[in-house]
Amino acid sequence: MKKLFLMILVALPFRAMGQSEPLVLDTEELPSVVERIIERRDSLKNDGYKIRKIRSHINLEFAGSANAYFTGGKFDEMSFKMNRVRLEIYGKLHDKLSYHFRQSFNKYSNPYSVDNMSSSIEYANIKWHVGERFDLVAGKQYLALAGYEGYVNGLLVREFSDFNNNVEIYQTGLMGVLKITPDHHLMLQVTNNRNSSDNEMYLYGFPAGLESTKFPLLGTVNWNGWFADKTVHLMYSASAGQLAKGKNIYYLMCGNIYEKGPVLAYLDVLYSRSAIDSQQRITTLQSQSRGMLPVTAQNTQYLTFIANVDYQFHPKWNAYIKGVYETASVYEANGPFEKGRYLTTWNAQACVEWFPFTEDKGFKVFAHYLYKGHKLSDNAIALGSAMPHLQRISLGIQYIIPVL
């Protein structure tokens, strides 16, 4: 049995509840293989040496599709893509301690220089249930930023907004969750605001003339409230941190969710104001054909609205439509960047999902359509930017395998 246990761990190389991505598949009532092995050993050995029983689960998550890409209305190519491949391990050590680990195989595995952790690792934390009304989460975790699109498990999102796609959403730190009442939770979180060094974080390096901060941290306050018998869920957050000495970043974000019966609808409003372009969406508008070396933009702000409606019109069928409107601006001129708006982006999505096996919602087949448009302002055109409209048609499958 020892050899079998070691073989399982070696053969499986390896976003925190409160404000973390919900688990797609929860097998809480099923004993894991690890637990069964330990139970068996305990029943065979009665020498006073007792191995502590743990409840552990492992999910292997897949999402892949065949995609047809179009640029400016013209067909580019068709190819297959594995959109998500992740391994998730979670469970309880006992009633007071639980843990969550997840690794993505769609990300580079190079180690970050700040938190000393592979960039492919999304969760590596432990939660201490201090009491009935307070939890403490330590380790790599999801930033407690509000908004349903970022909060929900990424496996369920076919195309993220540019905002959520360009925020380093997994950071190492500490979070306390205060359950004021069963329907009102307050989260206080302090994490790193970056995973790597100043120069590694920005595509064109740390802006000249700035001094590195001694406190590269982000503090977040998040409130979650449920109303109307949990039909309405509101989440609001405010965050502040320092990117360099005297150069700060701020987030104001909210999610408004309605869920009843077959209907799920949400409206997210996301805003960030950053003294250095941490999202780099304005920075990357520069073209090197201008004959000038590109530099990292400063004094940027981003605003995003996300609206989505899901409707499960049959036990085996679900459909949704989604719209995203985003703006990118500079609030104070710097270097080659004049004050004003640079980019307006919108995308429209429609998706139909089919569950062939009603008893197994972990497996689905989906057809998804995306239209993504861009409007560049004169400020962006002056940087040599060009950004055509894009379309994508996808047919794919998603499956969550409860390995243990």
PDB file of C-alpha atoms in Angstrom, residues 62-320:
ATOM      1  CA  PHE A  62     -10.138  20.014 -19.692  1.00  0.00           C
ATOM      2  CA  ALA A  63     -11.617  22.452 -22.211  1.00  0.00           C
ATOM      3  CA  GLY A  64     -10.684  22.268 -25.871  1.00  0.00           C
ATOM      4  CA  SER A  65     -12.167  23.459 -29.141  1.00  0.00           C
ATOM      5  CA  ALA A  66     -11.860  23.684 -32.889  1.00  0.00           C
ATOM      6  CA  ASN A  67     -11.673  27.362 -33.822  1.00  0.00           C
ATOM      7  CA  ALA A  68     -12.195  29.330 -37.010  1.00  0.00           C
ATOM      8  CA  TYR A  69     -10.526  32.766 -36.870  1.00  0.00           C
ATOM      9  CA  PHE A  70     -11.447  35.837 -38.897  1.00  0.00           C
ATOM     10  CA  THR A  71      -9.703  39.230 -39.094  1.00  0.00           C
ATOM     11  CA  GLY A  72     -11.536  42.191 -40.557  1.00  0.00           C
ATOM     12  CA  GLY A  73     -14.194  39.826 -41.899  1.00  0.00           C
ATOM     13  CA  LYS A  74     -11.660  37.671 -43.768  1.00  0.00           C
ATOM     14  CA  PHE A  75     -11.009  34.056 -42.863  1.00  0.00           C
ATOM     15  CA  ASP A  76      -7.542  33.465 -41.399  1.00  0.00           C
ATOM     16  CA  GLU A  77      -7.287  29.862 -40.312  1.00  0.00           C
ATOM     17  CA  MET A  78      -8.919  26.984 -38.516  1.00  0.00           C
ATOM     18  CA  SER A  79      -7.094  25.097 -35.775  1.00  0.00           C
ATOM     19  CA  PHE A  80      -7.553  23.045 -32.616  1.00  0.00           C
ATOM     20  CA  LYS A  81      -6.714  24.489 -29.223  1.00  0.00           C
ATOM     21  CA  MET A  82      -6.670  23.286 -25.630  1.00  0.00           C
ATOM     22  CA  ASN A  83      -8.147  26.315 -23.889  1.00  0.00           C
ATOM     23  CA  ARG A  84      -7.816  25.003 -20.328  1.00  0.00           C
ATOM     24  CA  VAL A  85      -5.936  22.098 -18.790  1.00  0.00           C
ATOM     25  CA  ARG A  86      -5.666  22.295 -14.999  1.00  0.00           C
ATOM     26  CA  LEU A  87      -5.078  20.051 -12.024  1.00  0.00           C
ATOM     27  CA  GLU A  88      -6.892  20.979  -8.809  1.00  0.00           C
ATOM     28  CA  ILE A  89      -6.349  19.504  -5.371  1.00  0.00           C
ATOM     29  CA  TYR A  90      -8.446  20.580  -2.410  1.00  0.00           C
ATOM     30  CA  GLY A  91      -9.768  19.203   0.829  1.00  0.00           C
ATOM     31  CA  LYS A  92      -9.703  19.274   4.606  1.00  0.00           C
ATOM     32  CA  LEU A  93      -7.040  18.274   7.060  1.00  0.00           C
ATOM     33  CA  HIS A  94      -9.668  18.474   9.805  1.00  0.00           C
ATOM     34  CA  ASP A  95     -12.588  20.712  10.782  1.00  0.00           C
ATOM     35  CA  LYS A  96     -10.355  23.750  11.311  1.00  0.00           C
ATOM     36  CA  LEU A  97      -7.924  23.499   8.375  1.00  0.00           C
ATOM     37  CA  SER A  98      -8.593  23.169   4.650  1.00  0.00           C
ATOM     38  CA  TYR A  99      -6.351  23.644   1.638  1.00  0.00           C
ATOM     39  CA  HIS A 100      -6.508  24.467  -2.075  1.00  0.00           C
ATOM     40  CA  PHE A 101      -3.900  23.864  -4.776  1.00  0.00           C
ATOM     41  CA  ARG A 102      -4.286  24.350  -8.512  1.00  0.00           C
ATOM     42  CA  GLN A 103      -1.861  24.363 -11.396  1.00  0.00           C
ATOM     43  CA  SER A 104      -2.561  25.387 -14.979  1.00  0.00           C
ATOM     44  CA  PHE A 105      -0.781  23.646 -17.831  1.00  0.00           C
ATOM     45  CA  ASN A 106      -1.596  26.507 -20.228  1.00  0.00           C
ATOM     46  CA  LYS A 107       0.880  28.889 -18.578  1.00  0.00           C
ATOM     47  CA  TYR A 108       4.637  29.169 -18.520  1.00  0.00           C
ATOM     48  CA  SER A 109       6.219  27.359 -15.622  1.00  0.00           C
ATOM     49  CA  ASN A 110       9.084  29.783 -15.061  1.00  0.00           C
ATOM     50  CA  PRO A 111       9.448  30.812 -11.401  1.00  0.00           C
ATOM     51  CA  TYR A 112       8.474  34.336 -10.349  1.00  0.00           C
ATOM     52  CA  SER A 113      11.239  36.249  -8.609  1.00  0.00           C
ATOM     53  CA  VAL A 114       9.068  37.839  -5.881  1.00  0.00           C
ATOM     54  CA  ASP A 115       6.944  34.987  -4.515  1.00  0.00           C
ATOM     55  CA  ASN A 116       9.393  32.236  -5.547  1.00  0.00           C
ATOM     56  CA  MET A 117       6.612  30.226  -7.158  1.00  0.00           C
ATOM     57  CA  SER A 118       5.994  28.908 -10.651  1.00  0.00           C
ATOM     58  CA  SER A 119       3.829  31.181 -12.796  1.00  0.00           C
ATOM     59  CA  SER A 120       1.664  28.161 -13.644  1.00  0.00           C
ATOM     60  CA  ILE A 121       0.519  27.744 -10.030  1.00  0.00           C
ATOM     61  CA  GLU A 122      -2.726  29.619  -9.367  1.00  0.00           C
ATOM     62  CA  TYR A 123      -3.608  28.430  -5.856  1.00  0.00           C
ATOM     63  CA  ALA A 124      -1.362  27.217  -3.075  1.00  0.00           C
ATOM     64  CA  ASN A 125      -3.013  28.182   0.190  1.00  0.00           C
ATOM     65  CA  ILE A 126      -4.365  26.937   3.444  1.00  0.00           C
ATOM     66  CA  LYS A 127      -7.470  28.195   5.245  1.00  0.00           C
ATOM     67  CA  TRP A 128      -7.814  28.258   8.993  1.00  0.00           C
ATOM     68  CA  HIS A 129     -11.424  28.229  10.204  1.00  0.00           C
ATOM     69  CA  VAL A 130     -10.731  30.271  13.314  1.00  0.00           C
ATOM     70  CA  GLY A 131     -14.362  30.341  14.411  1.00  0.00           C
ATOM     71  CA  GLU A 132     -17.906  30.274  13.148  1.00  0.00           C
ATOM     72  CA  ARG A 133     -17.589  33.855  11.881  1.00  0.00           C
ATOM     73  CA  PHE A 134     -13.955  34.180  10.849  1.00  0.00           C
ATOM     74  CA  ASP A 135     -11.625  32.447   8.380  1.00  0.00           C
ATOM     75  CA  LEU A 136      -7.975  33.187   7.664  1.00  0.00           C
ATOM     76  CA  VAL A 137      -6.415  32.315   4.292  1.00  0.00           C
ATOM     77  CA  ALA A 138      -2.627  32.300   3.770  1.00  0.00           C
ATOM     78  CA  GLY A 139      -0.652  31.594   0.594  1.00  0.00           C
ATOM     79  CA  LYS A 140      -1.195  32.120  -3.101  1.00  0.00           C
ATOM     80  CA  GLN A 141      -4.815  33.063  -3.699  1.00  0.00           C
ATOM     81  CA  TYR A 142      -7.274  34.955  -5.859  1.00  0.00           C
ATOM     82  CA  LEU A 143      -7.269  38.729  -5.384  1.00  0.00           C
ATOM     83  CA  ALA A 144     -10.451  39.710  -3.564  1.00  0.00           C
ATOM     84  CA  LEU A 145     -11.568  41.936  -6.435  1.00  0.00           C
ATOM     85  CA  ALA A 146     -15.302  42.081  -7.085  1.00  0.00           C
ATOM     86  CA  GLY A 147     -16.991  41.181 -10.344  1.00  0.00           C
ATOM     87  CA  TYR A 148     -18.609  37.914 -11.355  1.00  0.00           C
ATOM     88  CA  GLU A 149     -16.547  37.281 -14.500  1.00  0.00           C
ATOM     89  CA  GLY A 150     -13.326  37.237 -12.523  1.00  0.00           C
ATOM     90  CA  TYR A 151     -14.815  35.423  -9.516  1.00  0.00           C
ATOM     91  CA  VAL A 152     -16.390  32.488 -11.316  1.00  0.00           C
ATOM     92  CA  ASN A 153     -14.204  29.533 -12.221  1.00  0.00           C
ATOM     93  CA  GLY A 154     -12.325  30.433 -15.419  1.00  0.00           C
ATOM     94  CA  LEU A 155     -13.260  27.084 -16.935  1.00  0.00           C
ATOM     95  CA  LEU A 156     -16.774  28.490 -17.409  1.00  0.00           C
ATOM     96  CA  VAL A 157     -15.639  31.622 -19.282  1.00  0.00           C
ATOM     97  CA  ARG A 158     -15.113  31.271 -23.015  1.00  0.00           C
ATOM     98  CA  GLU A 159     -13.654  34.778 -23.493  1.00  0.00           C
ATOM     99  CA  PHE A 160     -12.640  37.143 -20.699  1.00  0.00           C
ATOM    100  CA  SER A 161     -12.805  40.919 -20.879  1.00  0.00           C
ATOM    101  CA  ASP A 162      -9.484  42.606 -21.647  1.00  0.00           C
ATOM    102  CA  PHE A 163      -9.575  44.010 -18.104  1.00  0.00           C
ATOM    103  CA  ASN A 164      -9.631  40.629 -16.380  1.00  0.00           C
ATOM    104  CA  ASN A 165      -7.303  39.158 -18.959  1.00  0.00           C
ATOM    105  CA  ASN A 166      -4.571  41.682 -18.104  1.00  0.00           C
ATOM    106  CA  VAL A 167      -4.620  41.702 -14.298  1.00  0.00           C
ATOM    107  CA  GLU A 168      -2.297  39.368 -12.398  1.00  0.00           C
ATOM    108  CA  ILE A 169      -5.198  37.952 -10.455  1.00  0.00           C
ATOM    109  CA  TYR A 170      -3.319  35.316  -8.428  1.00  0.00           C
ATOM    110  CA  GLN A 171      -1.028  36.697  -5.737  1.00  0.00           C
ATOM    111  CA  THR A 172       0.555  35.564  -2.505  1.00  0.00           C
ATOM    112  CA  GLY A 173      -0.638  37.085   0.743  1.00  0.00           C
ATOM    113  CA  LEU A 174      -3.078  36.940   3.621  1.00  0.00           C
ATOM    114  CA  MET A 175      -6.866  37.352   3.757  1.00  0.00           C
ATOM    115  CA  GLY A 176      -9.368  37.443   6.597  1.00  0.00           C
ATOM    116  CA  VAL A 177     -13.048  36.684   5.963  1.00  0.00           C
ATOM    117  CA  LEU A 178     -15.453  38.076   8.553  1.00  0.00           C
ATOM    118  CA  LYS A 179     -18.957  36.613   8.365  1.00  0.00           C
ATOM    119  CA  ILE A 180     -20.901  39.501   9.907  1.00  0.00           C
ATOM    120  CA  THR A 181     -24.129  37.592   9.281  1.00  0.00           C
ATOM    121  CA  PRO A 182     -24.776  34.530   7.112  1.00  0.00           C
ATOM    122  CA  ASP A 183     -25.715  36.929   4.270  1.00  0.00           C
ATOM    123  CA  HIS A 184     -23.010  39.582   4.701  1.00  0.00           C
ATOM    124  CA  HIS A 185     -19.298  38.856   4.482  1.00  0.00           C
ATOM    125  CA  LEU A 186     -16.428  41.332   4.775  1.00  0.00           C
ATOM    126  CA  MET A 187     -13.013  40.421   3.376  1.00  0.00           C
ATOM    127  CA  LEU A 188      -9.775  42.158   4.246  1.00  0.00           C
ATOM    128  CA  GLN A 189      -6.786  41.131   2.150  1.00  0.00           C
ATOM    129  CA  VAL A 190      -3.125  42.120   1.803  1.00  0.00           C
ATOM    130  CA  THR A 191      -1.098  40.545  -1.009  1.00  0.00           C
ATOM    131  CA  ASN A 192       1.806  41.261  -3.301  1.00  0.00           C
ATOM    132  CA  ASN A 193       0.786  43.536  -6.168  1.00  0.00           C
ATOM    133  CA  ARG A 194       3.204  41.814  -8.534  1.00  0.00           C
ATOM    134  CA  ASN A 195       4.868  38.428  -8.869  1.00  0.00           C
ATOM    135  CA  SER A 196       8.110  39.482 -10.523  1.00  0.00           C
ATOM    136  CA  SER A 197      10.651  42.305 -10.301  1.00  0.00           C
ATOM    137  CA  ASP A 198       9.963  45.836 -11.570  1.00  0.00           C
ATOM    138  CA  ASN A 199      11.797  45.326 -14.870  1.00  0.00           C
ATOM    139  CA  GLU A 200      10.307  41.884 -15.448  1.00  0.00           C
ATOM    140  CA  MET A 201       6.777  43.127 -14.817  1.00  0.00           C
ATOM    141  CA  TYR A 202       6.724  45.693 -17.640  1.00  0.00           C
ATOM    142  CA  LEU A 203       7.201  44.826 -21.305  1.00  0.00           C
ATOM    143  CA  TYR A 204       9.451  47.840 -21.938  1.00  0.00           C
ATOM    144  CA  GLY A 205      10.988  47.982 -18.495  1.00  0.00           C
ATOM    145  CA  PHE A 206      10.516  50.049 -15.373  1.00  0.00           C
ATOM    146  CA  PRO A 207      10.069  53.759 -16.319  1.00  0.00           C
ATOM    147  CA  ALA A 208      13.275  55.780 -16.021  1.00  0.00           C
ATOM    148  CA  GLY A 209      13.506  58.203 -13.132  1.00  0.00           C
ATOM    149  CA  LEU A 210      11.231  56.241 -10.792  1.00  0.00           C
ATOM    150  CA  GLU A 211      12.321  54.679  -7.519  1.00  0.00           C
ATOM    151  CA  SER A 212      11.265  51.182  -6.558  1.00  0.00           C
ATOM    152  CA  THR A 213       8.849  50.852  -3.676  1.00  0.00           C
ATOM    153  CA  LYS A 214       9.767  49.000  -0.521  1.00  0.00           C
ATOM    154  CA  PHE A 215       6.149  47.888  -0.125  1.00  0.00           C
ATOM    155  CA  PRO A 216       4.951  46.285  -3.402  1.00  0.00           C
ATOM    156  CA  LEU A 217       1.653  45.349  -1.769  1.00  0.00           C
ATOM    157  CA  LEU A 218      -2.050  45.648  -2.544  1.00  0.00           C
ATOM    158  CA  GLY A 219      -4.699  46.076   0.126  1.00  0.00           C
ATOM    159  CA  THR A 220      -8.321  45.165  -0.639  1.00  0.00           C
ATOM    160  CA  VAL A 221     -11.628  45.547   1.168  1.00  0.00           C
ATOM    161  CA  ASN A 222     -14.456  43.450  -0.256  1.00  0.00           C
ATOM    162  CA  TRP A 223     -18.109  43.193   0.789  1.00  0.00           C
ATOM    163  CA  ASN A 224     -20.426  40.412  -0.332  1.00  0.00           C
ATOM    164  CA  GLY A 225     -24.154  40.556   0.367  1.00  0.00           C
ATOM    165  CA  TRP A 226     -27.023  38.225  -0.517  1.00  0.00           C
ATOM    166  CA  PHE A 227     -30.640  39.415  -0.709  1.00  0.00           C
ATOM    167  CA  ALA A 228     -34.134  38.170  -1.621  1.00  0.00           C
ATOM    168  CA  ASP A 229     -33.509  34.634  -0.390  1.00  0.00           C
ATOM    169  CA  LYS A 230     -30.066  34.642  -2.057  1.00  0.00           C
ATOM    170  CA  THR A 231     -31.555  35.457  -5.452  1.00  0.00           C
ATOM    171  CA  VAL A 232     -29.520  38.690  -5.603  1.00  0.00           C
ATOM    172  CA  HIS A 233     -25.801  38.679  -4.852  1.00  0.00           C
ATOM    173  CA  LEU A 234     -23.862  41.956  -4.662  1.00  0.00           C
ATOM    174  CA  MET A 235     -20.085  42.166  -4.396  1.00  0.00           C
ATOM    175  CA  TYR A 236     -18.175  45.449  -4.111  1.00  0.00           C
ATOM    176  CA  SER A 237     -14.458  46.023  -3.585  1.00  0.00           C
ATOM    177  CA  ALA A 238     -11.876  48.803  -3.277  1.00  0.00           C
ATOM    178  CA  SER A 239      -8.129  48.233  -3.549  1.00  0.00           C
ATOM    179  CA  ALA A 240      -5.013  50.398  -3.242  1.00  0.00           C
ATOM    180  CA  GLY A 241      -1.330  49.658  -3.592  1.00  0.00           C
ATOM    181  CA  GLN A 242       2.043  51.119  -4.512  1.00  0.00           C
ATOM    182  CA  LEU A 243       3.857  50.300  -7.766  1.00  0.00           C
ATOM    183  CA  ALA A 244       6.817  52.637  -7.202  1.00  0.00           C
ATOM    184  CA  LYS A 245       7.719  55.304  -4.675  1.00  0.00           C
ATOM    185  CA  GLY A 246       4.906  57.876  -4.913  1.00  0.00           C
ATOM    186  CA  LYS A 247       3.224  55.918  -7.726  1.00  0.00           C
ATOM    187  CA  ASN A 248       0.017  54.133  -6.737  1.00  0.00           C
ATOM    188  CA  ILE A 249      -2.623  51.882  -8.229  1.00  0.00           C
ATOM    189  CA  TYR A 250      -6.335  51.805  -7.347  1.00  0.00           C
ATOM    190  CA  TYR A 251      -9.204  49.458  -8.183  1.00  0.00           C
ATOM    191  CA  LEU A 252     -12.936  50.080  -7.735  1.00  0.00           C
ATOM    192  CA  MET A 253     -15.005  47.095  -8.829  1.00  0.00           C
ATOM    193  CA  CYS A 254     -18.502  45.695  -8.401  1.00  0.00           C
ATOM    194  CA  GLY A 255     -20.523  42.701  -9.427  1.00  0.00           C
ATOM    195  CA  ASN A 256     -24.331  42.500  -9.442  1.00  0.00           C
ATOM    196  CA  ILE A 257     -25.679  38.977  -9.858  1.00  0.00           C
ATOM    197  CA  TYR A 258     -29.219  37.625 -10.199  1.00  0.00           C
ATOM    198  CA  GLU A 259     -29.710  33.873 -10.057  1.00  0.00           C
ATOM    199  CA  LYS A 260     -33.048  32.090  -9.835  1.00  0.00           C
ATOM    200  CA  GLY A 261     -34.202  28.898 -11.449  1.00  0.00           C
ATOM    201  CA  PRO A 262     -32.823  28.558 -14.954  1.00  0.00           C
ATOM    202  CA  VAL A 263     -31.709  32.217 -15.160  1.00  0.00           C
ATOM    203  CA  LEU A 264     -28.295  33.616 -14.249  1.00  0.00           C
ATOM    204  CA  ALA A 265     -27.591  37.277 -15.078  1.00  0.00           C
ATOM    205  CA  TYR A 266     -24.831  39.611 -13.992  1.00  0.00           C
ATOM    206  CA  LEU A 267     -23.513  43.135 -14.543  1.00  0.00           C
ATOM    207  CA  ASP A 268     -19.902  43.919 -13.646  1.00  0.00           C
ATOM    208  CA  VAL A 269     -18.335  47.394 -13.517  1.00  0.00           C
ATOM    209  CA  LEU A 270     -14.535  47.419 -13.273  1.00  0.00           C
ATOM    210  CA  TYR A 271     -12.268  50.472 -12.934  1.00  0.00           C
ATOM    211  CA  SER A 272      -8.542  50.870 -12.394  1.00  0.00           C
ATOM    212  CA  ARG A 273      -6.325  53.959 -12.136  1.00  0.00           C
ATOM    213  CA  SER A 274      -2.613  53.271 -12.248  1.00  0.00           C
ATOM    214  CA  ALA A 275       0.403  55.591 -12.102  1.00  0.00           C
ATOM    215  CA  ILE A 276       2.300  52.968 -14.147  1.00  0.00           C
ATOM    216  CA  ASP A 277       0.564  50.958 -16.864  1.00  0.00           C
ATOM    217  CA  SER A 278       0.352  47.621 -15.053  1.00  0.00           C
ATOM    218  CA  GLN A 279      -2.187  46.255 -17.553  1.00  0.00           C
ATOM    219  CA  GLN A 280       0.060  47.425 -20.443  1.00  0.00           C
ATOM    220  CA  ARG A 281      -2.828  47.729 -22.886  1.00  0.00           C
ATOM    221  CA  ILE A 282      -1.898  51.319 -23.739  1.00  0.00           C
ATOM    222  CA  THR A 283       1.828  50.567 -23.640  1.00  0.00           C
ATOM    223  CA  THR A 284       1.458  47.872 -26.304  1.00  0.00           C
ATOM    224  CA  LEU A 285      -0.251  50.280 -28.718  1.00  0.00           C
ATOM    225  CA  GLN A 286       3.178  51.660 -29.645  1.00  0.00           C
ATOM    226  CA  SER A 287       4.631  50.616 -32.987  1.00  0.00           C
ATOM    227  CA  GLN A 288       8.394  50.326 -33.349  1.00  0.00           C
ATOM    228  CA  SER A 289       8.046  51.444 -36.976  1.00  0.00           C
ATOM    229  CA  ARG A 290       7.757  55.019 -35.654  1.00  0.00           C
ATOM    230  CA  GLY A 291      11.532  55.076 -35.288  1.00  0.00           C
ATOM    231  CA  MET A 292      11.294  55.658 -31.527  1.00  0.00           C
ATOM    232  CA  LEU A 293      12.021  53.183 -28.775  1.00  0.00           C
ATOM    233  CA  PRO A 294       8.776  52.179 -27.011  1.00  0.00           C
ATOM    234  CA  VAL A 295       8.476  53.000 -23.325  1.00  0.00           C
ATOM    235  CA  THR A 296       6.140  51.995 -20.518  1.00  0.00           C
ATOM    236  CA  ALA A 297       3.102  54.284 -20.298  1.00  0.00           C
ATOM    237  CA  GLN A 298       2.191  56.068 -17.075  1.00  0.00           C
ATOM    238  CA  ASN A 299      -1.006  57.572 -15.632  1.00  0.00           C
ATOM    239  CA  THR A 300      -3.410  55.116 -17.249  1.00  0.00           C
ATOM    240  CA  GLN A 301      -7.013  54.261 -16.415  1.00  0.00           C
ATOM    241  CA  TYR A 302      -9.300  51.497 -17.622  1.00  0.00           C
ATOM    242  CA  LEU A 303     -13.092  51.169 -17.389  1.00  0.00           C
ATOM    243  CA  THR A 304     -15.079  48.037 -18.255  1.00  0.00           C
ATOM    244  CA  PHE A 305     -18.772  47.060 -18.285  1.00  0.00           C
ATOM    245  CA  ILE A 306     -19.742  43.390 -18.594  1.00  0.00           C
ATOM    246  CA  ALA A 307     -23.326  42.147 -19.036  1.00  0.00           C
ATOM    247  CA  ASN A 308     -24.273  38.473 -19.303  1.00  0.00           C
ATOM    248  CA  VAL A 309     -27.499  36.423 -19.285  1.00  0.00           C
ATOM    249  CA  ASP A 310     -27.535  32.622 -19.016  1.00  0.00           C
ATOM    250  CA  TYR A 311     -30.742  30.629 -19.530  1.00  0.00           C
ATOM    251  CA  GLN A 312     -30.937  26.870 -19.071  1.00  0.00           C
ATOM    252  CA  PHE A 313     -34.016  26.204 -21.171  1.00  0.00           C
ATOM    253  CA  HIS A 314     -33.773  22.408 -20.843  1.00  0.00           C
ATOM    254  CA  PRO A 315     -31.998  20.059 -18.380  1.00  0.00           C
ATOM    255  CA  LYS A 316     -29.570  19.241 -21.178  1.00  0.00           C
ATOM    256  CA  TRP A 317     -29.286  22.688 -22.776  1.00  0.00           C
ATOM    257  CA  ASN A 318     -27.990  26.081 -21.681  1.00  0.00           C
ATOM    258  CA  ALA A 319     -27.497  29.278 -23.705  1.00  0.00           C
ATOM    259  CA  TYR A 320     -26.041  32.671 -22.932  1.00  0.00           C
TER     260      TYR A 320
END
